PDB file of C-alpha atoms in Angstrom:
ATOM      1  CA  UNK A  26     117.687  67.083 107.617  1.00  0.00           C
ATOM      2  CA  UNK A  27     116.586  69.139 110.992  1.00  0.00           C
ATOM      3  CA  UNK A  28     113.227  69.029 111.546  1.00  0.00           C
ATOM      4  CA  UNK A  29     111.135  71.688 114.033  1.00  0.00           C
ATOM      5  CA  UNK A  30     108.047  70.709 115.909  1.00  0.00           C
ATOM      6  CA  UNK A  31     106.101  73.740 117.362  1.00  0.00           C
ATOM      7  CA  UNK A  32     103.658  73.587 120.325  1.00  0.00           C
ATOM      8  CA  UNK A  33     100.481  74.611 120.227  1.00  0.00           C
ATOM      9  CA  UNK A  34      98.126  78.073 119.671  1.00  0.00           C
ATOM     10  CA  UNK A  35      97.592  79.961 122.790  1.00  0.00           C
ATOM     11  CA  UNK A  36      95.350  82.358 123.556  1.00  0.00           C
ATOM     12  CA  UNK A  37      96.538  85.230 126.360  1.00  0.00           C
ATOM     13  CA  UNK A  38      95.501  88.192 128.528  1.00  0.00           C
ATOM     14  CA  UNK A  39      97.478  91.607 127.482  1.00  0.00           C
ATOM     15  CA  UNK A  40     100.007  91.526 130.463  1.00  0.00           C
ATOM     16  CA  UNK A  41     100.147  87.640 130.639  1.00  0.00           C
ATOM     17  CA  UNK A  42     102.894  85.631 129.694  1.00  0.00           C
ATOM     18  CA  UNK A  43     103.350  82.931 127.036  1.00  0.00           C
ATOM     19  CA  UNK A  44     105.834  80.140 126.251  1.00  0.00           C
ATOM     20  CA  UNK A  45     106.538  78.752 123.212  1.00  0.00           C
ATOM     21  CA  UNK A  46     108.439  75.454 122.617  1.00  0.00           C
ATOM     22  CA  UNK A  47     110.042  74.070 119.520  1.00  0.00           C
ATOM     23  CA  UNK A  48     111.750  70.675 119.787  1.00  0.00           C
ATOM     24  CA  UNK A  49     114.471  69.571 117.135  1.00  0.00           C
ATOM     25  CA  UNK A  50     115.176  66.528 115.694  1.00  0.00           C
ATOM     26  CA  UNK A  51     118.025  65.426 113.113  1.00  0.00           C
ATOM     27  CA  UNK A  52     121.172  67.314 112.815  1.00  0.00           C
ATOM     28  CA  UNK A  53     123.465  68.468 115.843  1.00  0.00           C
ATOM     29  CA  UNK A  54     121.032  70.522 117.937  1.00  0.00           C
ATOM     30  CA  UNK A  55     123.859  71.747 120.157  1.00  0.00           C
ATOM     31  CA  UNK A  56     125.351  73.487 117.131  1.00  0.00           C
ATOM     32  CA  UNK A  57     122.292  74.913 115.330  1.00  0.00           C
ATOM     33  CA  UNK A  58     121.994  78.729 115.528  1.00  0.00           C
ATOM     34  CA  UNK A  59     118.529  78.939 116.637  1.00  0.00           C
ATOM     35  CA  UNK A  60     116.232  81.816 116.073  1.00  0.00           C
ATOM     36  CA  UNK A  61     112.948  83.119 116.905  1.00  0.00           C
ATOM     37  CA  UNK A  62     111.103  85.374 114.337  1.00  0.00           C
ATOM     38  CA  UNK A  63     107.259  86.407 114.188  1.00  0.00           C
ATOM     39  CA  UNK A  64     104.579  87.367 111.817  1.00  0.00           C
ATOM     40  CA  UNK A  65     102.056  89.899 113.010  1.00  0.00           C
ATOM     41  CA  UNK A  66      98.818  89.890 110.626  1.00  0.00           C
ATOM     42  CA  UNK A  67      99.190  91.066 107.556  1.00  0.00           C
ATOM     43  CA  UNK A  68     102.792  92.015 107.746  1.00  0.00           C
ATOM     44  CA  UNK A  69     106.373  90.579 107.204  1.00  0.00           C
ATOM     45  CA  UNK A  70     109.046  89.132 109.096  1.00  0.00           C
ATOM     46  CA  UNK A  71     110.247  90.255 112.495  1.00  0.00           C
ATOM     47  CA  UNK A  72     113.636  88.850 114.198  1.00  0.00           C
ATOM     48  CA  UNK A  73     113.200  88.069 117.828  1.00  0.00           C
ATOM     49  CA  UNK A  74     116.510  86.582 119.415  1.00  0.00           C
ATOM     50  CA  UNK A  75     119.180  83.787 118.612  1.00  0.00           C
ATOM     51  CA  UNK A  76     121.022  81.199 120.480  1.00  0.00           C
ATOM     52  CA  UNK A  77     123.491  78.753 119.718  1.00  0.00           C
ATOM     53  CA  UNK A  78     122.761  75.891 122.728  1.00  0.00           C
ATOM     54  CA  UNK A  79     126.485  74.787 122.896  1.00  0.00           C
ATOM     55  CA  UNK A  80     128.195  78.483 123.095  1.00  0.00           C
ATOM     56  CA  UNK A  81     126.021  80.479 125.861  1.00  0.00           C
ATOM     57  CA  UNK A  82     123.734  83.277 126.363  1.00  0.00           C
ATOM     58  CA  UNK A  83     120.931  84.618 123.496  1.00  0.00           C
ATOM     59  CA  UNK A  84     120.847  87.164 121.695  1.00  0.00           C
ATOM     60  CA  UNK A  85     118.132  89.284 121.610  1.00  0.00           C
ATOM     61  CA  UNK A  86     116.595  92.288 119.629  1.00  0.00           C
ATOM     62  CA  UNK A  87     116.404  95.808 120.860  1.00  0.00           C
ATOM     63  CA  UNK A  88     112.604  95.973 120.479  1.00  0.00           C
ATOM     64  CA  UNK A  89     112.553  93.081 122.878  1.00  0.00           C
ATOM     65  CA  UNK A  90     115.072  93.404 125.447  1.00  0.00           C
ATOM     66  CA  UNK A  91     113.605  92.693 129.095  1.00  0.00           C
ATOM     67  CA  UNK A  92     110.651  90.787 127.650  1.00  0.00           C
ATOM     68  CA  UNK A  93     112.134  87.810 125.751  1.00  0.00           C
ATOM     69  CA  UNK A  94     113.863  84.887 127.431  1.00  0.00           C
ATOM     70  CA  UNK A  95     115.230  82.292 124.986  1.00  0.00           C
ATOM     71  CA  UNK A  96     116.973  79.143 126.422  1.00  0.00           C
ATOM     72  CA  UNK A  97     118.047  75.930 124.412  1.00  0.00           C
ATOM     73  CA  UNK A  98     117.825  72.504 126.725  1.00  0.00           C
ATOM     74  CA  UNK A  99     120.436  70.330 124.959  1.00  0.00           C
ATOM     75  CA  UNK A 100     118.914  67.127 126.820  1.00  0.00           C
ATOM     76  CA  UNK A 101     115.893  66.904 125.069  1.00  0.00           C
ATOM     77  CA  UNK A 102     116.635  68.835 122.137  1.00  0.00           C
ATOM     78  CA  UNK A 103     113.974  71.446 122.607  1.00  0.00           C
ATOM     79  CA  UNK A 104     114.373  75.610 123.086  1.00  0.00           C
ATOM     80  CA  UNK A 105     111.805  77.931 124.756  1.00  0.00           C
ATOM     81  CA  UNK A 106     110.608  81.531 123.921  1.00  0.00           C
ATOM     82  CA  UNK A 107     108.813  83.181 126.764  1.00  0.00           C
ATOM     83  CA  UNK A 108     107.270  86.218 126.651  1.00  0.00           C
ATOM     84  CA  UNK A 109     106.281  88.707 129.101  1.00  0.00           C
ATOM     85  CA  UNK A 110     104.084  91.853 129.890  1.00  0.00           C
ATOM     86  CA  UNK A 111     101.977  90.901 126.795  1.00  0.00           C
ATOM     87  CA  UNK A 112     100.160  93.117 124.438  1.00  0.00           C
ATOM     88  CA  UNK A 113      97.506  93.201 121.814  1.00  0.00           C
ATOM     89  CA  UNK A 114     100.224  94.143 119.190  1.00  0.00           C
ATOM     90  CA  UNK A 115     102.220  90.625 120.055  1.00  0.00           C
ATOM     91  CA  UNK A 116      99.539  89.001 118.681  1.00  0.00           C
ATOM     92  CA  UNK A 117     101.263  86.945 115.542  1.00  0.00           C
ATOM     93  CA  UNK A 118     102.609  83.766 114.727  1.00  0.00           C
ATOM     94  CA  UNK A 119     105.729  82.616 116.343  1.00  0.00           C
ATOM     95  CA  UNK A 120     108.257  80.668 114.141  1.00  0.00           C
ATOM     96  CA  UNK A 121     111.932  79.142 115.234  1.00  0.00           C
ATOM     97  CA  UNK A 122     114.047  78.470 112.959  1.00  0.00           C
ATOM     98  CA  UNK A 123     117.813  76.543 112.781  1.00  0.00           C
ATOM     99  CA  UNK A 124     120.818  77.128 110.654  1.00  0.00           C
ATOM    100  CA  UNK A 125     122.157  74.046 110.360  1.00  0.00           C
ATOM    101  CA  UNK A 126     124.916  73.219 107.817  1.00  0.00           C
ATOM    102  CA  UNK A 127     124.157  76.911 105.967  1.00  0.00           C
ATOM    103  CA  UNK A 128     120.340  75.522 105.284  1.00  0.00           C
ATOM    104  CA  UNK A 129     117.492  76.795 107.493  1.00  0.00           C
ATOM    105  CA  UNK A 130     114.937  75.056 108.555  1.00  0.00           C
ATOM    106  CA  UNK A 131     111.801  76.423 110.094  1.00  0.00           C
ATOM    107  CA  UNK A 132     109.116  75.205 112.469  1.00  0.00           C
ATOM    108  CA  UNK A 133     105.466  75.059 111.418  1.00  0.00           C
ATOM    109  CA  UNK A 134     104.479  78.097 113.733  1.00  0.00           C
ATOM    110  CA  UNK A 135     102.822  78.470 116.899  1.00  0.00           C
ATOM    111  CA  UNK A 136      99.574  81.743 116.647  1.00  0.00           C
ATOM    112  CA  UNK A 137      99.403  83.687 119.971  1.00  0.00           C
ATOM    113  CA  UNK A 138      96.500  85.734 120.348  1.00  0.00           C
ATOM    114  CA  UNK A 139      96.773  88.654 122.738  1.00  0.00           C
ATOM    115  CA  UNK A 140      92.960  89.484 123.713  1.00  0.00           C
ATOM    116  CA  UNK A 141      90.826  91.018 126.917  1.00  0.00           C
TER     117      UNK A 141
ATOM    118  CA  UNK B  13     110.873  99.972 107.868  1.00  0.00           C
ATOM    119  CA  UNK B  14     112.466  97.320 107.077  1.00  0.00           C
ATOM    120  CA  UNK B  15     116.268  96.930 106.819  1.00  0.00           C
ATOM    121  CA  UNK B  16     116.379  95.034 103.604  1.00  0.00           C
ATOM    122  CA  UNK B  17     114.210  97.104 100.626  1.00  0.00           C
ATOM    123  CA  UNK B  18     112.560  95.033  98.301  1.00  0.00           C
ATOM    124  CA  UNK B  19     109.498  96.549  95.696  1.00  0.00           C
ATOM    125  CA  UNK B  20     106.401  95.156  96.972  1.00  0.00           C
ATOM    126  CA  UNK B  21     105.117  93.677  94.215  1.00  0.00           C
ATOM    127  CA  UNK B  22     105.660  92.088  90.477  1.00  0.00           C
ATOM    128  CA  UNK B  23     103.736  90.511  88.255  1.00  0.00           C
ATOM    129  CA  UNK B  24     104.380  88.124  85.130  1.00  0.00           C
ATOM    130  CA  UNK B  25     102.868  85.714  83.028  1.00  0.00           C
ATOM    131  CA  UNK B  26     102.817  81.936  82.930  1.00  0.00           C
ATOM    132  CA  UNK B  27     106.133  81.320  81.010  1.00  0.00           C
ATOM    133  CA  UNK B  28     108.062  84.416  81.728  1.00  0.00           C
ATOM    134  CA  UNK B  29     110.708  85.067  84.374  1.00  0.00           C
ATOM    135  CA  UNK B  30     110.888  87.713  86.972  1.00  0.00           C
ATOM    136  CA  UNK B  31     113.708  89.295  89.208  1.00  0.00           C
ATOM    137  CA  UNK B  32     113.092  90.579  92.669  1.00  0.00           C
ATOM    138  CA  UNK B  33     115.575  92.663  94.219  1.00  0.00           C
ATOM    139  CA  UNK B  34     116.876  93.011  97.756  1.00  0.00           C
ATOM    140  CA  UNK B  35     118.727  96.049  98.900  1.00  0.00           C
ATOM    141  CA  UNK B  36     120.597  96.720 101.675  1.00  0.00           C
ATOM    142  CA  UNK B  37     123.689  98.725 103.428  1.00  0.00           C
ATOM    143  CA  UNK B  38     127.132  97.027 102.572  1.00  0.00           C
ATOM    144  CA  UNK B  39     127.337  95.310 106.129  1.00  0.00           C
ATOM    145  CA  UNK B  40     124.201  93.391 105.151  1.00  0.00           C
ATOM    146  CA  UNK B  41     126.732  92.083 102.156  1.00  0.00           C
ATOM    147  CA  UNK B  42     129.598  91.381 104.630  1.00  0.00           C
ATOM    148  CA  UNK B  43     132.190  88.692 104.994  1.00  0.00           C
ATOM    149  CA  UNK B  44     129.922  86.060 106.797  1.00  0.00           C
ATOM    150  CA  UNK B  45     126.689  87.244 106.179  1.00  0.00           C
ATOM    151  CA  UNK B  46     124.664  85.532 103.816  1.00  0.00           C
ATOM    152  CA  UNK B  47     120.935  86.564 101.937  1.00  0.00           C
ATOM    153  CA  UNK B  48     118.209  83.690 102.358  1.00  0.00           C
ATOM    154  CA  UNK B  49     114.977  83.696  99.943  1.00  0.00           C
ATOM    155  CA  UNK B  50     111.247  81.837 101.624  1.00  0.00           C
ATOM    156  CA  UNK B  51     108.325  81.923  99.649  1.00  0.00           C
ATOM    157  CA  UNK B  52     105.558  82.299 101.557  1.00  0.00           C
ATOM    158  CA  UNK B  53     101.768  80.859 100.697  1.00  0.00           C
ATOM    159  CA  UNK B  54      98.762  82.613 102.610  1.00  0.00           C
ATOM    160  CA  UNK B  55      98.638  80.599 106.354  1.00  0.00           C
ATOM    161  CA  UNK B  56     101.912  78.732 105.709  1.00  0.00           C
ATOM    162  CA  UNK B  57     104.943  79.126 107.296  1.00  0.00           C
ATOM    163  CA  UNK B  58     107.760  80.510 105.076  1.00  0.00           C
ATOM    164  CA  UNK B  59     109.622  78.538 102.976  1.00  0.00           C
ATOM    165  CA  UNK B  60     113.392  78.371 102.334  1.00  0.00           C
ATOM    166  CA  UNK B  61     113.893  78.285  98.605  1.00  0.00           C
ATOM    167  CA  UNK B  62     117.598  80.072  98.547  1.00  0.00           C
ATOM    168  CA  UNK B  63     120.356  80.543 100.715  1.00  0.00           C
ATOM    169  CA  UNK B  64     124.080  81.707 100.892  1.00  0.00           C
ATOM    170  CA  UNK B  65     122.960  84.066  98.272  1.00  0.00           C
ATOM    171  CA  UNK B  66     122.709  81.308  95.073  1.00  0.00           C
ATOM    172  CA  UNK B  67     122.305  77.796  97.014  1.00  0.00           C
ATOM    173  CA  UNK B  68     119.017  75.917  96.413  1.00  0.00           C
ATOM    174  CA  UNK B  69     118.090  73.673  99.088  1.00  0.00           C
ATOM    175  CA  UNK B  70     116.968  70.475  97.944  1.00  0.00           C
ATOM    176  CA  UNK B  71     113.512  69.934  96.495  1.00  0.00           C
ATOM    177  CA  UNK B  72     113.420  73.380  95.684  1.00  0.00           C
ATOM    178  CA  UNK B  73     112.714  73.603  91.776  1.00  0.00           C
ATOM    179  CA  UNK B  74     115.501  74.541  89.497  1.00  0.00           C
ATOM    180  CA  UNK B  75     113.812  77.422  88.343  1.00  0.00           C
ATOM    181  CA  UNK B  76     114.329  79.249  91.609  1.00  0.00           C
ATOM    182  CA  UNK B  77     117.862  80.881  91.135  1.00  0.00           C
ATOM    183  CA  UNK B  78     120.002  83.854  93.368  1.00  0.00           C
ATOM    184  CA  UNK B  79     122.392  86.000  92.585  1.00  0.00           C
ATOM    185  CA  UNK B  80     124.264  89.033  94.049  1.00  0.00           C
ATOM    186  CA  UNK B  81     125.919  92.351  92.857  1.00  0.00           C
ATOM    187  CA  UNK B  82     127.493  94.598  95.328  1.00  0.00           C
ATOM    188  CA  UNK B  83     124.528  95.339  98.021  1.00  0.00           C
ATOM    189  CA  UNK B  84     121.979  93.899  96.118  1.00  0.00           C
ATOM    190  CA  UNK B  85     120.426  90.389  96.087  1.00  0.00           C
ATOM    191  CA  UNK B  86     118.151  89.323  93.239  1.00  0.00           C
ATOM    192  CA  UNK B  87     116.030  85.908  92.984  1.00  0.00           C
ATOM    193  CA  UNK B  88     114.911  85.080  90.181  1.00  0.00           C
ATOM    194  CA  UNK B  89     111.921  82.792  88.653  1.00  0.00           C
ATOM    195  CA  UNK B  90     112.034  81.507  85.554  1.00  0.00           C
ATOM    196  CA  UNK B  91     109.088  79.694  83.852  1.00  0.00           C
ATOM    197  CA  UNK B  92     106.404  81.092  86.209  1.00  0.00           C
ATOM    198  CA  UNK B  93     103.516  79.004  87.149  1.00  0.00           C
ATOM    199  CA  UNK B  94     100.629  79.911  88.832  1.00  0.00           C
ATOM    200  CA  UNK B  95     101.843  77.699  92.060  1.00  0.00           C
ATOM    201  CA  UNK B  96     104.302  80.308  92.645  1.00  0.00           C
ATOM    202  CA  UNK B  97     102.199  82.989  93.001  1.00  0.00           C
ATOM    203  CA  UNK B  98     102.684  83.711  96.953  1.00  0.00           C
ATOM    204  CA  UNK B  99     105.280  86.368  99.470  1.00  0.00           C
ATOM    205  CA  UNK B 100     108.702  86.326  98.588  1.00  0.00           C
ATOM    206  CA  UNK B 101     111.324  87.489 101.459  1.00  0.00           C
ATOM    207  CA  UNK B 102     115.165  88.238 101.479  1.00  0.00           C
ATOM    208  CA  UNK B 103     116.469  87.970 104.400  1.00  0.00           C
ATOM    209  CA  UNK B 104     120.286  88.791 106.207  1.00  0.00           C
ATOM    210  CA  UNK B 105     121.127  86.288 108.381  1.00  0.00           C
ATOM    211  CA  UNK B 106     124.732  85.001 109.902  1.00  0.00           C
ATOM    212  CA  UNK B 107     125.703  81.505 111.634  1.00  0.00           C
ATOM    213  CA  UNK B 108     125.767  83.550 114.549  1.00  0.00           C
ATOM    214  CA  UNK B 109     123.209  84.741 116.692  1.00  0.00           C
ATOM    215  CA  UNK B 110     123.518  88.012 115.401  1.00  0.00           C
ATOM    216  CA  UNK B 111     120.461  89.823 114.353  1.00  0.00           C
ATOM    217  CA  UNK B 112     118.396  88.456 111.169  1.00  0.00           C
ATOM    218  CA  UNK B 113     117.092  91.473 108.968  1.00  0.00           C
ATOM    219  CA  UNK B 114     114.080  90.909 106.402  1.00  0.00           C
ATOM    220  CA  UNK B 115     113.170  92.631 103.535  1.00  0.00           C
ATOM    221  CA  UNK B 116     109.215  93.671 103.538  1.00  0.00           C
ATOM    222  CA  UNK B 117     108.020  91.041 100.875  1.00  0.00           C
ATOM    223  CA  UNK B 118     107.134  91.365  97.598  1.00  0.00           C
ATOM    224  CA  UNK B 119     103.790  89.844  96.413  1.00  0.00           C
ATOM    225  CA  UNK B 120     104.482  87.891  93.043  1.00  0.00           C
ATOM    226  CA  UNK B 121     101.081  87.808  90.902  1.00  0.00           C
ATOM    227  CA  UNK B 122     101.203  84.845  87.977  1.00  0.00           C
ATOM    228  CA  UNK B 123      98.360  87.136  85.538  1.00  0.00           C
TER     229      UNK B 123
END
């Protein structure tokens, strides 16, 4: 069993930054395939970026190329979403999620709210 | 629009089953890529109640099945209950870090 452990809500300034951490426990975190997704309000499921901590660099989706960093630190099991030049339509809950042995888990989500 | 075309919504009755269907382009269906169904309550994060197309995870009720045919993924729920009234995704995924595609959701109503 993997389990995911969000950080916190955060509140941000359009053109701000914000990072999100999600640190694993169980499984082998060095091979999970870890993604970020989001939820904006209302709507469905958008795919962020990937990485796999023991085989390199992310993966990342066109929509959010140059804005998105996504690193995995293998010593204390944890990976990292930042992202930059923020805007009102980022607002939206923040999700990672692991493949692990074919079963994903997900984390319990992380809100941003992009306000003036 | 989303990638993966599912209707977005269906109804049944306590009791009866209901199939929701997931479409997508053939490399969606692909050696190593695999279709994942969450069900998602209002405010809670999504939950994983198929995977590699037919796989329960476990805890996940029997009645939750998946299938495939060609480019199209089904899930179905048999005996429906009002607890399952929620969001129901499909989504594309690999072991990779390649890109995960979702369907747009289907809203089940239990009437």
């Amino acid at each position: 069993q993997v389990q995911l452990a969000q950080s916190g809500a955060e509140v941000k300034k359009p053109g701000t930054s914000v990072k999100v951490s999600c640190k694993a426990s169980g499984g082998t975190f060095a091979t999970y395939a870890l993604s970020w997704v989001r939820q904006a309000p209302g709507q469905g499921l958008e795919w962020i970026g990937g990485i796999i901590p023991d085989l390199g660099p992310p993966n990342y989706a066109q929509e959010f190329q140059g804005r998105v960093t996504i690193v995995a630190d293998e010593s204390t099991h944890t990976a990292y979403m930042e992202l930059t030049s923020l805007r009102s339509d980022d607002t939206a809950v923040y999700y990672c999620a692991a493949i692990w042995l074919q079963v994903i888990y997900w984390g319990q989500g992380t809100p941003v709210t992009v306000s003036s | 629009q989303s990638a993966l075309t599912q209707p977005a919504s269906v109804s049944g009755s306590p009791g009866q089953s209901i199939t929701i269907s997931c479409t997508g382009a053939s490399s969606h269906f692909a050696d190593y890529n695999y279709v994942s169904w969450y069900q998602q309550h209002p405010g809670k994060a999504p939950k994983l109640i198929i995977y590699d197309f037919s796989n329960r995870p476990s805890g996940v009720s029997s009645r939750f099945s998946g299938s495939r045919s060609g480019s199209t993924a089904s899930l179905t729920i048999s005996g429906l209950q009002a607890e399952d009234e929620a969001d129901y995704y499909c989504s594309s995924y690999t072991t990779s870090t390649a890109p995960w595609v979702f369907g747009g959701g289907t809203k089940l109503t239990v009437l």
